[in-house]
Coordinates of C-alpha atoms and ligand atoms in Angstrom, one line a residue:
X1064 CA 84.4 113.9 88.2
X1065 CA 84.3 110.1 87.1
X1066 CA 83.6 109.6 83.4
X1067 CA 82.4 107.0 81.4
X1068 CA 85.4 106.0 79.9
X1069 CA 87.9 106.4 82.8
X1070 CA 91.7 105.6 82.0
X1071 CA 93.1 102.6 83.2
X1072 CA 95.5 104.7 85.7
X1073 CA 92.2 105.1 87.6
X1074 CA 92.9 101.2 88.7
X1075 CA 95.8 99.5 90.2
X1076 CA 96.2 96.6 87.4
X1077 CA 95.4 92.7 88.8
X1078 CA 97.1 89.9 87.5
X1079 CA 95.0 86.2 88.4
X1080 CA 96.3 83.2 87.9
X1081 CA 93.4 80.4 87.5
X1082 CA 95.0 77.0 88.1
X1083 CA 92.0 75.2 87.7
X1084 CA 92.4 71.3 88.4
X1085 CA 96.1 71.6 88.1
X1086 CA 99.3 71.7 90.8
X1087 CA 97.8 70.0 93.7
X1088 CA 100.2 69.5 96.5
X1089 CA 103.8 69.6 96.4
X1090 CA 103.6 71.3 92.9
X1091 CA 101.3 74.2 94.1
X1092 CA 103.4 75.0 97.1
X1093 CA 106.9 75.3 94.1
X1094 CA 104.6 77.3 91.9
X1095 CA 103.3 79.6 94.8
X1096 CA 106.9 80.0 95.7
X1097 CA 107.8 81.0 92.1
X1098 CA 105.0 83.5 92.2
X1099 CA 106.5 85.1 95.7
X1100 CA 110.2 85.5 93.8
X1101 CA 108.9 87.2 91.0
X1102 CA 106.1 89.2 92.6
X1103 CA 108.2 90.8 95.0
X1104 CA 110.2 93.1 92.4
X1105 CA 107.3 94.1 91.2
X1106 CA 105.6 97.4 91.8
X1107 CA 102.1 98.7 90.7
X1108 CA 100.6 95.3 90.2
X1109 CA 98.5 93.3 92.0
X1110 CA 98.9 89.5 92.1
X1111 CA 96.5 86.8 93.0
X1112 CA 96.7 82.8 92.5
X1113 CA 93.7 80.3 92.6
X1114 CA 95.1 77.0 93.3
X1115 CA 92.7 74.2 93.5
X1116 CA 91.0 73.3 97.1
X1117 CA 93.0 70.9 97.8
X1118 CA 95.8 73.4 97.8
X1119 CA 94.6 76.2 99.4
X1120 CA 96.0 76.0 103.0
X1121 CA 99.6 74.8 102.2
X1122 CA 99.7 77.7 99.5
X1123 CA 98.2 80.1 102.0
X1124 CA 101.4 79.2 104.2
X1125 CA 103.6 80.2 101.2
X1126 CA 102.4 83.3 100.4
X1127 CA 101.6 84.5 104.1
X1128 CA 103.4 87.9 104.6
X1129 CA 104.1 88.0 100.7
X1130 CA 102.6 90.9 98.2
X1131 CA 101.0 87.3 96.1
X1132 CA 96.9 87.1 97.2
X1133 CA 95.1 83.8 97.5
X1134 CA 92.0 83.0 96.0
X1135 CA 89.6 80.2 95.5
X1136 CA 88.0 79.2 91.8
X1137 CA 84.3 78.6 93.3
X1138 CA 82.0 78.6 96.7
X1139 CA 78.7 77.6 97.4
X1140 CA 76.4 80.3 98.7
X1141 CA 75.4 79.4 102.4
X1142 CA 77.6 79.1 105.2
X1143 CA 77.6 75.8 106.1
X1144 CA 75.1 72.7 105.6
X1145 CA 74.4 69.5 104.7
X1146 CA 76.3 70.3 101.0
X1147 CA 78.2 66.9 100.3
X1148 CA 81.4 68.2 98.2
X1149 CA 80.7 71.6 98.4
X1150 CA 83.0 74.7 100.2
X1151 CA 81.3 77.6 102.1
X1152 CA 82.9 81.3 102.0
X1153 CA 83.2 81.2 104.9
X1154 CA 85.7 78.0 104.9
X1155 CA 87.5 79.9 102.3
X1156 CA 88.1 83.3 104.6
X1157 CA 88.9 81.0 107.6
X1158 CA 91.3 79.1 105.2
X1159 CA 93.6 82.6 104.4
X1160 CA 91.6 83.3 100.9
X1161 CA 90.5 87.0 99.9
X1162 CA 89.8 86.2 96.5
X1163 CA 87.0 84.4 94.7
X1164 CA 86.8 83.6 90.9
X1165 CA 83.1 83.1 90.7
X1166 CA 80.5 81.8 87.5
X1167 CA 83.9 80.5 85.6
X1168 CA 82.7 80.0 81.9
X1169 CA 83.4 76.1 83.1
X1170 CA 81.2 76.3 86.2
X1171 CA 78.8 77.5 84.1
X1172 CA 79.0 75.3 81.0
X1173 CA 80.5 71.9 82.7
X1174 CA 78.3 72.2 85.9
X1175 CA 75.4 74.4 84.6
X1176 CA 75.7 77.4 86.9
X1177 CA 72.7 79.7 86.1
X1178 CA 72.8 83.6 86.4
X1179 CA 70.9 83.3 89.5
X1180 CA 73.4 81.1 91.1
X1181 CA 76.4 83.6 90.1
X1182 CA 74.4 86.2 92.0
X1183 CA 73.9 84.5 94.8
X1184 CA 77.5 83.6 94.8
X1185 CA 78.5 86.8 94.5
X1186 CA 76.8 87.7 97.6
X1187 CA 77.9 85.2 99.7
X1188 CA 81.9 86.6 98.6
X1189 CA 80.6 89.8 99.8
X1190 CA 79.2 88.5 103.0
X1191 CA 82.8 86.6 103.4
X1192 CA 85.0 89.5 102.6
X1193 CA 86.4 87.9 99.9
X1194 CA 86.9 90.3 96.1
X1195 CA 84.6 87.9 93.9
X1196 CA 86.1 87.9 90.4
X1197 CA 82.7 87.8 88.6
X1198 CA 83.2 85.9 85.2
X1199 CA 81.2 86.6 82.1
X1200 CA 82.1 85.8 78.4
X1201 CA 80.1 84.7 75.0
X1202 CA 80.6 81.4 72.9
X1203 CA 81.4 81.6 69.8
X1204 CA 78.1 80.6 68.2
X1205 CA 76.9 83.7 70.1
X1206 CA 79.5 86.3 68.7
X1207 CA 78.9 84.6 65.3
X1208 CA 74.8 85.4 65.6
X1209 CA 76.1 89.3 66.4
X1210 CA 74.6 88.5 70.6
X1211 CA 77.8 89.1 72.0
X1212 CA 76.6 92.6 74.5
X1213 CA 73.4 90.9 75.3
X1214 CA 74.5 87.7 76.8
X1215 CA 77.3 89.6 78.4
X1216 CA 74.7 92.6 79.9
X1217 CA 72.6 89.3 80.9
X1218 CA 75.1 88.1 82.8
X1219 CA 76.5 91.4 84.3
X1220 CA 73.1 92.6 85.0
X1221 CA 72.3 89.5 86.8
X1222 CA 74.9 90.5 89.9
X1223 CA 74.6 94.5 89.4
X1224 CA 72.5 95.1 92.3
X1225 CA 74.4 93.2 94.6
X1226 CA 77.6 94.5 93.5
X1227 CA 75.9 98.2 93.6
X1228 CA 74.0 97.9 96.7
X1229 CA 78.1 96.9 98.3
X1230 CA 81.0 99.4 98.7
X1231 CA 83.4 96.4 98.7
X1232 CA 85.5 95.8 95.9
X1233 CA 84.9 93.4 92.8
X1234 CA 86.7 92.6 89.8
X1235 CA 85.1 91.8 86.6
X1236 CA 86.7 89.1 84.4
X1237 CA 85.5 88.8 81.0
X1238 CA 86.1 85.6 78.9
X1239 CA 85.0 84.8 75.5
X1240 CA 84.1 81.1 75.8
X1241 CA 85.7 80.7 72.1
X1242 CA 89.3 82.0 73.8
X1243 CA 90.0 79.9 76.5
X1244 CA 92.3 77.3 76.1
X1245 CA 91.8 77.5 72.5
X1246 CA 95.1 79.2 72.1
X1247 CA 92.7 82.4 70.1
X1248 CA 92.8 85.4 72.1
X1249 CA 90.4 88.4 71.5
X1250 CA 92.3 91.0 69.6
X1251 CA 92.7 94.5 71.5
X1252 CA 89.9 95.9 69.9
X1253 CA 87.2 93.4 70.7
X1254 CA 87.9 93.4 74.3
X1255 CA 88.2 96.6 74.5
X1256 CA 84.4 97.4 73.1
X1257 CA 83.2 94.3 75.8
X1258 CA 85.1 95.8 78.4
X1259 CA 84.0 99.3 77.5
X1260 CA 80.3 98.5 77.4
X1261 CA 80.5 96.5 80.9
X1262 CA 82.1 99.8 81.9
X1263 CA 79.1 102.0 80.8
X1264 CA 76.6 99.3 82.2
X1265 CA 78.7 100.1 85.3
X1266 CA 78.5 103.8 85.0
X1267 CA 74.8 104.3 84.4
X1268 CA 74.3 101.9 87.7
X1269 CA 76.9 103.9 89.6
X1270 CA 79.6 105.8 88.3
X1271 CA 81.9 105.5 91.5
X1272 CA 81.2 101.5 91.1
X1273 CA 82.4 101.9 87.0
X1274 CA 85.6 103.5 88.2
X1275 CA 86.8 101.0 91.0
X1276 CA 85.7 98.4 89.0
X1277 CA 88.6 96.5 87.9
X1278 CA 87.7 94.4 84.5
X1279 CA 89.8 91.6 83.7
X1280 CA 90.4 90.3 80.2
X1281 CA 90.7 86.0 79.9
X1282 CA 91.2 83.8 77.1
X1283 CA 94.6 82.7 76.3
X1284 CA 96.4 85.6 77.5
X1285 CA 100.3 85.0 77.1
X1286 CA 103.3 86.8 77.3
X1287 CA 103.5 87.8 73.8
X1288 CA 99.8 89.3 73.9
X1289 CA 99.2 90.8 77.2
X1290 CA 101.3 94.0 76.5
X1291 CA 98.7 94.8 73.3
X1292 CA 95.7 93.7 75.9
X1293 CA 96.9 95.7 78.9
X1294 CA 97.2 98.6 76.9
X1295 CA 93.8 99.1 76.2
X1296 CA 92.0 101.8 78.4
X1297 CA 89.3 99.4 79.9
X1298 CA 91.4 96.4 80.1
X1299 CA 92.3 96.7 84.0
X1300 CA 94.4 93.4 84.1
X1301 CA 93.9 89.5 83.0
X1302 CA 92.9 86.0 84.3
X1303 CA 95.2 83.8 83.4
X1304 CA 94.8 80.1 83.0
X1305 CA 97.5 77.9 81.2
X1306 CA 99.9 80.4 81.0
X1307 CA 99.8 80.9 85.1
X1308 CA 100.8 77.4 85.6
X1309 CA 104.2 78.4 84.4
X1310 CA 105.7 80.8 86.9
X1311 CA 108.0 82.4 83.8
X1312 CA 104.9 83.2 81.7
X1313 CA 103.1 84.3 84.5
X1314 CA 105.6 86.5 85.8
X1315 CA 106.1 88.2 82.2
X1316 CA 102.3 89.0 82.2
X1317 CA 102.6 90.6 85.3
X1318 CA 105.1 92.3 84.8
X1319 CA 103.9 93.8 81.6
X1320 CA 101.2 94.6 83.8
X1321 CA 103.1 96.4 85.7
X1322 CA 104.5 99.0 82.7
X1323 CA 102.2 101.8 82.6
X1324 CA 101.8 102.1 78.7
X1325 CA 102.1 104.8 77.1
X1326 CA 98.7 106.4 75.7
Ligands
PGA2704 P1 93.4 80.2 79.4 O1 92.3 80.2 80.6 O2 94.3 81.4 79.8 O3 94.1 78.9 79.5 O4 92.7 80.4 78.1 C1 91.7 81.4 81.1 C2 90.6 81.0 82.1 O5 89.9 80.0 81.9 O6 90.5 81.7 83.1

């Protein structure tokens, strides 16, 4: 019978790597390669890289026939049209993607993406077959007022019916604003009480949808933290930005990933 607090054996772990607008070109492809080595000797771990755009076919090429997954860091909800600078999901399946990182803390704070919008994107993964990686996270002037479970259950609730209403896989990603890129990670114990509430939000919606769930934690995840993040029950793997521009880094959070701890 699922539970509300299901153990994190439940869930293969996922390892992302967010590249954001970094290792275009030549550098991608090297770094994509790197991936490939390390991910190969690895067992009970999933991997996935987010290059930028510009990258996407060329690292697509790299990876084909490798256990490393590709995925984009945005779309734009419709299929095609008159969108000047914008990419479709559908581009992104045709391009060799299967992964999208969707409502990124800097779509929605740099470009303004709404809740609404992150729904709508999430649909249009859905409709594309590609896993959206659904990103939600506080700033730190919110966890300072004590809001920290409302704005996240905003956001999450915002894309629970379309995520509910699908049998297709999503991940969760969950990013305090005040940890990325700051170099201050959450400790164990606050992501694990975020993680655990988005699990029960989950659960009350649909318990089978709580336990496939997977629910990243992001916010400068390194090698010397993940092993203390991974361990935790509801953490089901990490996004990863600076650290997974660095194939060495990366590959020692993936592989500590891939150590089932023991609780
Ligand atoms: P960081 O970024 O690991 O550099 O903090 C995480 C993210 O933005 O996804």
């Amino acid at each position: 019978m699922a539970s509300a607090q299901p153990t994190r054996r439940l869930r293969r772990p996922l390892i992302v790597g967010n590249w954001k607008m970094y290792k275009g070109g030549r550098a991608g492809i090297e770094l994509a390669e790197a991936c490939v080595g390390f991910a190969r000797d690895l067992r009970d771990v999933d991997v996935v890289v987010a290059p930028p755009y510009t990258a996407l076919a060329a690292v697509a090429e790299t990876l084909d026939g490798s256990p490393v997954s590709l995925s984009a860091q945005n779309l734009y909800p419709a299929s095609e049209g008159a969108f000047t600078g914008e990419v479709s999901g559908a581009m992104l399946e045709e391009c060799g993607c299967t992964w999208v990182i969707i409502g990124h803390s800097e779509r929605r704070q740099v470009f303004g993406e709404s809740n609404a919008l992150v729904a709508d994107k999430a649909a249009a993964a859905l409709r594309h077959n590609l896993v959206p990686i659904l990103c939600v996270g506080e700033t730190l002037k919110e966890r300072a007022s004590g809001e920290t479970l409302g704005i996240v259950e905003r956001q999450v609730e915002a894309f629970l019916d379309i995520i509910a209403q699908s049998t297709k896989p999503v991940a969760i990603a969950y990013e305090p604003v005040w940890a990325i890129g700051t170099g201050r990670t959450a400790g164990p114990s606050e992501a694990e009480e975020v993680h655990a509430a988005i699990r029960s939000w989950l659960f009350k919606k649909d318990p089978a949808l709580a336990d496939r769930t997977r629910i990243l934690y992001g916010g400068s995840v390194k090698p010397e933290n993940a092993s203390a993040l991974l361990a935790c029950p509801n953490v089901d793997g990490a996004l990863v930005g600076g650290a997974s521009l660095d194939a060495a880094s990366f590959g020692a959070i993936a592989s500590a990933a891939a150590v089932t701890p023991a609780t």
